[in-house]
């Protein structure tokens, strides 16, 4: 709960197996406004983005409009009411019981001018970041298995193109860690009907997701069945 709501404990942090994830004794100088992102399946925790619940004067987090859940949305970015918000990229999976913690040295929020560049105003407060997630380079393994579609890689994004009509065309990715994840894409201006969502391992059909018709109407897909009720219309690349 401390990780979920950005509350600083008076002691160390442990995962659901009792493993030490943030050592208060070792990091005592930075044990202020301790916050974390991470995943713990047994503990029913999936925290891809966090902000502390202890923002300071003149905008205290005790006020609803200034808190971690500002306007009932924990994903609001940094602002005058939220000094530091950190999270992981949607395409970067978090392993089970993998955490990244940070805390600060409790120095005042004053700034000083950089001696090498007067345009930079550097905050005197500093943060320490600790993680138990091993660092590794971006994988070169194919991110998609495709049939009837052409997939090309462009940095952290992929282009999926169908040059000519082909029935049963699909593109799938490996299973996501812990069954979680996100999928973001740009809908082309003109396209055939297609499905986007999650399926079973090794399958090529969508079990939970959405169907985009060639007219831009979007229907939910639940347990492999397309709903009769649509949730959006006029969805295409011009929106």
mmCIF file of C-alpha atoms in Angstrom:
data_model
loop_
_atom_site.group_PDB
_atom_site.id
_atom_site.type_symbol
_atom_site.label_atom_id
_atom_site.label_comp_id
_atom_site.label_asym_id
_atom_site.label_seq_id
_atom_site.Cartn_x
_atom_site.Cartn_y
_atom_site.Cartn_z
ATOM 1 C CA UNK A 1 0.000 0.000 0.000
ATOM 2 C CA UNK A 2 2.918 2.346 0.669
ATOM 3 C CA UNK A 3 4.137 1.913 -2.912
ATOM 4 C CA UNK A 4 0.621 2.199 -4.325
ATOM 5 C CA UNK A 5 -0.156 5.489 -2.573
ATOM 6 C CA UNK A 6 3.319 7.038 -2.391
ATOM 7 C CA UNK A 7 3.551 6.870 1.412
ATOM 8 C CA UNK A 8 6.989 6.805 3.052
ATOM 9 C CA UNK A 9 7.407 4.039 5.641
ATOM 10 C CA UNK A 10 9.470 4.433 8.812
ATOM 11 C CA UNK A 11 11.387 1.297 7.871
ATOM 12 C CA UNK A 12 12.616 -0.699 4.881
ATOM 13 C CA UNK A 13 10.468 -1.993 2.009
ATOM 14 C CA UNK A 14 9.993 -5.712 1.268
ATOM 15 C CA UNK A 15 8.309 -7.587 -1.575
ATOM 16 C CA UNK A 16 5.674 -10.315 -1.051
ATOM 17 C CA UNK A 17 8.431 -12.929 -0.579
ATOM 18 C CA UNK A 18 10.133 -10.866 2.122
ATOM 19 C CA UNK A 19 13.024 -9.787 -0.106
ATOM 20 C CA UNK A 20 14.534 -6.378 0.675
ATOM 21 C CA UNK A 21 13.741 -3.852 -2.068
ATOM 22 C CA UNK A 22 14.647 -0.564 -0.317
ATOM 23 C CA UNK A 23 17.044 -0.598 2.656
ATOM 24 C CA UNK A 24 16.334 2.300 5.002
ATOM 25 C CA UNK A 25 19.620 1.865 6.891
ATOM 26 C CA UNK A 26 21.703 1.902 3.711
ATOM 27 C CA UNK A 27 19.737 4.756 2.121
ATOM 28 C CA UNK A 28 18.939 6.717 5.285
ATOM 29 C CA UNK A 29 20.189 10.044 3.897
ATOM 30 C CA UNK A 30 17.666 9.679 1.061
ATOM 31 C CA UNK A 31 14.788 8.172 3.040
ATOM 32 C CA UNK A 32 12.435 11.070 2.335
ATOM 33 C CA UNK A 33 9.381 10.938 0.061
ATOM 34 C CA UNK A 34 10.269 7.357 -0.922
ATOM 35 C CA UNK A 35 8.372 6.299 -4.037
ATOM 36 C CA UNK A 36 8.544 3.328 -6.405
ATOM 37 C CA UNK A 37 7.317 1.665 -9.563
ATOM 38 C CA UNK A 38 7.152 -2.099 -9.841
ATOM 39 C CA UNK A 39 5.126 -5.284 -10.074
ATOM 40 C CA UNK A 40 4.316 -7.908 -7.442
ATOM 41 C CA UNK A 41 1.803 -10.472 -8.704
ATOM 42 C CA UNK A 42 1.271 -12.204 -5.336
ATOM 43 C CA UNK A 43 0.810 -8.792 -3.717
ATOM 44 C CA UNK A 44 -1.673 -7.755 -6.456
ATOM 45 C CA UNK A 45 0.478 -4.717 -7.250
ATOM 46 C CA UNK A 46 1.045 -3.245 -10.686
ATOM 47 C CA UNK A 47 2.527 0.228 -10.340
ATOM 48 C CA UNK A 48 3.844 1.548 -13.682
ATOM 49 C CA UNK A 49 3.892 5.205 -12.575
ATOM 50 C CA UNK A 50 4.226 6.934 -9.195
ATOM 51 C CA UNK A 51 4.415 10.253 -7.398
ATOM 52 C CA UNK A 52 4.928 10.915 -3.693
ATOM 53 C CA UNK A 53 2.002 11.810 -1.449
ATOM 54 C CA UNK A 54 4.203 14.327 0.381
ATOM 55 C CA UNK A 55 4.422 17.359 -1.873
ATOM 56 C CA UNK A 56 5.358 20.554 -0.043
ATOM 57 C CA UNK A 57 4.441 24.160 0.655
ATOM 58 C CA UNK A 58 2.877 26.116 -0.915
ATOM 59 C CA UNK A 59 0.996 23.253 -2.588
ATOM 60 C CA UNK A 60 0.369 20.539 -0.018
ATOM 61 C CA UNK A 61 -0.786 17.100 -1.132
ATOM 62 C CA UNK A 62 -3.404 17.149 1.629
ATOM 63 C CA UNK A 63 -5.428 19.245 -0.794
ATOM 64 C CA UNK A 64 -7.261 17.089 -3.321
ATOM 65 C CA UNK A 65 -6.202 19.253 -6.250
ATOM 66 C CA UNK A 66 -2.520 18.895 -5.318
ATOM 67 C CA UNK A 67 -2.236 15.247 -4.319
ATOM 68 C CA UNK A 68 -0.797 12.153 -5.941
ATOM 69 C CA UNK A 69 -4.258 11.357 -7.294
ATOM 70 C CA UNK A 70 -4.791 14.910 -8.559
ATOM 71 C CA UNK A 71 -8.258 15.184 -10.146
ATOM 72 C CA UNK A 72 -8.712 11.441 -9.484
ATOM 73 C CA UNK A 73 -6.073 10.645 -12.109
ATOM 74 C CA UNK A 74 -2.760 9.134 -10.880
ATOM 75 C CA UNK A 75 -1.331 9.451 -14.400
ATOM 76 C CA UNK A 76 -1.313 13.244 -14.464
ATOM 77 C CA UNK A 77 2.242 14.432 -15.216
ATOM 78 C CA UNK A 78 4.515 16.672 -13.162
ATOM 79 C CA UNK A 79 3.120 20.122 -12.415
ATOM 80 C CA UNK A 80 3.377 22.928 -9.874
ATOM 81 C CA UNK A 81 1.427 20.642 -7.556
ATOM 82 C CA UNK A 82 3.429 17.491 -8.297
ATOM 83 C CA UNK A 83 7.187 17.973 -8.171
ATOM 84 C CA UNK A 84 8.294 14.592 -9.492
ATOM 85 C CA UNK A 85 6.357 11.904 -11.358
ATOM 86 C CA UNK A 86 8.260 8.911 -12.722
ATOM 87 C CA UNK A 87 7.280 5.733 -14.505
ATOM 88 C CA UNK A 88 8.275 3.187 -17.092
ATOM 89 C CA UNK A 89 7.651 3.315 -20.830
ATOM 90 C CA UNK A 90 4.614 1.323 -21.980
ATOM 91 C CA UNK A 91 6.791 -0.926 -24.128
ATOM 92 C CA UNK A 92 9.159 -1.752 -21.261
ATOM 93 C CA UNK A 93 7.877 -4.754 -19.241
ATOM 94 C CA UNK A 94 8.335 -4.881 -15.469
ATOM 95 C CA UNK A 95 9.352 -8.329 -14.163
ATOM 96 C CA UNK A 96 7.475 -9.804 -11.228
ATOM 97 C CA UNK A 97 8.882 -8.426 -7.945
ATOM 98 C CA UNK A 98 10.976 -5.979 -9.950
ATOM 99 C CA UNK A 99 11.066 -2.505 -8.396
ATOM 100 C CA UNK A 100 12.686 0.872 -8.956
ATOM 101 C CA UNK A 101 12.699 3.075 -5.838
ATOM 102 C CA UNK A 102 13.723 6.679 -5.374
ATOM 103 C CA UNK A 103 13.987 9.022 -2.406
ATOM 104 C CA UNK A 104 15.470 12.467 -1.784
ATOM 105 C CA UNK A 105 17.927 14.073 0.664
ATOM 106 C CA UNK A 106 15.311 16.487 2.100
ATOM 107 C CA UNK A 107 17.200 19.593 0.988
ATOM 108 C CA UNK A 108 15.063 22.686 0.348
ATOM 109 C CA UNK A 109 13.549 23.222 -3.096
ATOM 110 C CA UNK A 110 15.772 26.223 -3.821
ATOM 111 C CA UNK A 111 17.710 26.429 -7.091
ATOM 112 C CA UNK A 112 21.059 27.819 -8.175
ATOM 113 C CA UNK A 113 22.329 28.946 -11.552
ATOM 114 C CA UNK A 114 24.646 26.574 -13.356
ATOM 115 C CA UNK A 115 28.176 28.034 -13.540
ATOM 116 C CA UNK A 116 28.533 26.778 -17.112
ATOM 117 C CA UNK A 117 25.159 27.909 -18.449
ATOM 118 C CA UNK A 118 23.141 30.732 -16.878
ATOM 119 C CA UNK A 119 19.937 29.460 -18.491
ATOM 120 C CA UNK A 120 19.997 26.363 -16.285
ATOM 121 C CA UNK A 121 18.516 26.631 -12.777
ATOM 122 C CA UNK A 122 19.547 23.513 -10.869
ATOM 123 C CA UNK A 123 17.600 22.309 -7.837
ATOM 124 C CA UNK A 124 19.695 21.827 -4.704
ATOM 125 C CA UNK A 125 17.708 18.759 -3.714
ATOM 126 C CA UNK A 126 19.052 15.462 -5.049
ATOM 127 C CA UNK A 127 17.492 12.031 -5.427
ATOM 128 C CA UNK A 128 18.813 8.487 -5.128
ATOM 129 C CA UNK A 129 17.422 5.770 -7.399
ATOM 130 C CA UNK A 130 17.718 2.064 -6.522
ATOM 131 C CA UNK A 131 16.486 -0.882 -8.567
ATOM 132 C CA UNK A 132 16.669 -4.666 -8.450
ATOM 133 C CA UNK A 133 15.868 -4.946 -12.169
ATOM 134 C CA UNK A 134 19.017 -5.919 -14.111
ATOM 135 C CA UNK A 135 20.085 -3.636 -16.924
ATOM 136 C CA UNK A 136 20.186 -5.149 -20.380
ATOM 137 C CA UNK A 137 20.446 -3.788 -23.934
ATOM 138 C CA UNK A 138 17.435 -3.516 -26.195
ATOM 139 C CA UNK A 139 16.712 -6.940 -27.663
ATOM 140 C CA UNK A 140 17.246 -7.560 -31.364
ATOM 141 C CA UNK A 141 14.837 -10.510 -31.302
ATOM 142 C CA UNK A 142 11.876 -10.099 -33.652
ATOM 143 C CA UNK A 143 9.011 -8.430 -31.817
ATOM 144 C CA UNK A 144 6.341 -9.690 -34.202
ATOM 145 C CA UNK A 145 5.307 -12.901 -35.931
ATOM 146 C CA UNK A 146 3.330 -11.959 -39.023
ATOM 147 C CA UNK A 147 1.401 -13.593 -41.842
ATOM 148 C CA UNK A 148 -0.014 -11.572 -44.727
ATOM 149 C CA UNK A 149 1.473 -8.401 -43.217
ATOM 150 C CA UNK A 150 4.875 -6.750 -43.570
ATOM 151 C CA UNK A 151 6.532 -5.615 -40.329
ATOM 152 C CA UNK A 152 9.474 -3.200 -40.290
ATOM 153 C CA UNK A 153 11.271 -1.973 -37.189
ATOM 154 C CA UNK A 154 11.924 1.722 -36.576
ATOM 155 C CA UNK A 155 13.634 2.232 -33.215
ATOM 156 C CA UNK A 156 11.074 1.669 -30.467
ATOM 157 C CA UNK A 157 8.179 1.538 -32.923
ATOM 158 C CA UNK A 158 7.143 -0.910 -35.639
ATOM 159 C CA UNK A 159 5.380 -0.351 -38.937
ATOM 160 C CA UNK A 160 2.801 -2.984 -39.918
ATOM 161 C CA UNK A 161 1.735 -2.728 -43.554
ATOM 162 C CA UNK A 162 -0.538 -4.764 -45.802
ATOM 163 C CA UNK A 163 0.355 -4.094 -49.439
ATOM 164 C CA UNK A 164 -2.504 -6.202 -50.796
ATOM 165 C CA UNK A 165 -5.569 -7.889 -49.368
ATOM 166 C CA UNK A 166 -4.958 -11.267 -47.713
ATOM 167 C CA UNK A 167 -7.502 -13.225 -45.700
ATOM 168 C CA UNK A 168 -6.437 -14.386 -42.254
ATOM 169 C CA UNK A 169 -3.582 -11.878 -42.033
ATOM 170 C CA UNK A 170 -2.227 -11.307 -38.516
ATOM 171 C CA UNK A 171 0.708 -9.995 -36.503
ATOM 172 C CA UNK A 172 1.364 -11.167 -32.932
ATOM 173 C CA UNK A 173 3.914 -10.388 -30.217
ATOM 174 C CA UNK A 174 5.292 -12.656 -27.455
ATOM 175 C CA UNK A 175 3.311 -12.977 -24.224
ATOM 176 C CA UNK A 176 3.552 -9.964 -21.927
ATOM 177 C CA UNK A 177 5.011 -10.302 -18.436
ATOM 178 C CA UNK A 178 2.347 -11.047 -15.846
ATOM 179 C CA UNK A 179 -0.431 -10.681 -18.389
ATOM 180 C CA UNK A 180 -0.160 -6.893 -18.320
ATOM 181 C CA UNK A 181 0.907 -4.324 -20.853
ATOM 182 C CA UNK A 182 -0.265 -1.689 -23.280
ATOM 183 C CA UNK A 183 -0.592 -1.329 -27.030
ATOM 184 C CA UNK A 184 -0.518 1.997 -28.857
ATOM 185 C CA UNK A 185 -0.908 2.470 -32.596
ATOM 186 C CA UNK A 186 -1.893 4.968 -35.270
ATOM 187 C CA UNK A 187 -4.924 4.023 -37.327
ATOM 188 C CA UNK A 188 -4.403 4.596 -41.085
ATOM 189 C CA UNK A 189 -6.739 6.826 -43.061
ATOM 190 C CA UNK A 190 -7.971 3.890 -45.156
ATOM 191 C CA UNK A 191 -7.931 0.289 -43.920
ATOM 192 C CA UNK A 192 -9.800 -3.018 -44.002
ATOM 193 C CA UNK A 193 -11.608 -4.311 -40.918
ATOM 194 C CA UNK A 194 -9.090 -5.497 -38.304
ATOM 195 C CA UNK A 195 -8.892 -6.555 -34.646
ATOM 196 C CA UNK A 196 -6.473 -5.289 -31.979
ATOM 197 C CA UNK A 197 -6.110 -6.833 -28.532
ATOM 198 C CA UNK A 198 -4.916 -9.824 -26.544
ATOM 199 C CA UNK A 199 -5.163 -13.505 -27.430
ATOM 200 C CA UNK A 200 -3.996 -16.868 -26.138
ATOM 201 C CA UNK A 201 -0.332 -17.887 -26.349
ATOM 202 C CA UNK A 202 0.408 -19.257 -29.803
ATOM 203 C CA UNK A 203 -2.926 -18.085 -31.179
ATOM 204 C CA UNK A 204 -3.573 -15.646 -34.009
ATOM 205 C CA UNK A 205 -7.036 -14.379 -33.085
ATOM 206 C CA UNK A 206 -8.113 -11.671 -30.671
ATOM 207 C CA UNK A 207 -9.787 -12.830 -27.452
ATOM 208 C CA UNK A 208 -10.092 -9.478 -25.674
ATOM 209 C CA UNK A 209 -9.756 -6.197 -27.520
ATOM 210 C CA UNK A 210 -11.476 -4.174 -30.214
ATOM 211 C CA UNK A 211 -12.653 -4.574 -33.813
ATOM 212 C CA UNK A 212 -12.096 -1.597 -36.132
ATOM 213 C CA UNK A 213 -14.338 -1.805 -39.189
ATOM 214 C CA UNK A 214 -13.383 -0.322 -42.543
ATOM 215 C CA UNK A 215 -15.978 2.386 -41.838
ATOM 216 C CA UNK A 216 -14.192 3.422 -38.617
ATOM 217 C CA UNK A 217 -16.687 1.874 -36.181
ATOM 218 C CA UNK A 218 -15.159 0.248 -33.067
ATOM 219 C CA UNK A 219 -16.700 -2.765 -31.294
ATOM 220 C CA UNK A 220 -15.400 -4.455 -28.102
ATOM 221 C CA UNK A 221 -14.244 -8.082 -28.327
ATOM 222 C CA UNK A 222 -14.956 -10.048 -25.150
ATOM 223 C CA UNK A 223 -13.913 -13.686 -24.789
ATOM 224 C CA UNK A 224 -13.549 -13.978 -28.555
ATOM 225 C CA UNK A 225 -17.009 -12.589 -29.370
ATOM 226 C CA UNK A 226 -17.555 -9.221 -31.045
ATOM 227 C CA UNK A 227 -20.104 -7.098 -29.192
ATOM 228 C CA UNK A 228 -23.236 -5.882 -30.970
ATOM 229 C CA UNK A 229 -22.797 -2.424 -29.417
ATOM 230 C CA UNK A 230 -20.129 -0.073 -30.715
ATOM 231 C CA UNK A 231 -18.086 2.287 -28.518
ATOM 232 C CA UNK A 232 -16.802 4.744 -31.149
ATOM 233 C CA UNK A 233 -17.386 5.838 -34.728
ATOM 234 C CA UNK A 234 -15.454 7.701 -37.420
ATOM 235 C CA UNK A 235 -12.095 6.367 -36.187
ATOM 236 C CA UNK A 236 -9.373 6.737 -38.801
ATOM 237 C CA UNK A 237 -6.013 8.370 -39.383
ATOM 238 C CA UNK A 238 -7.549 11.814 -39.940
ATOM 239 C CA UNK A 239 -8.708 12.058 -36.285
#
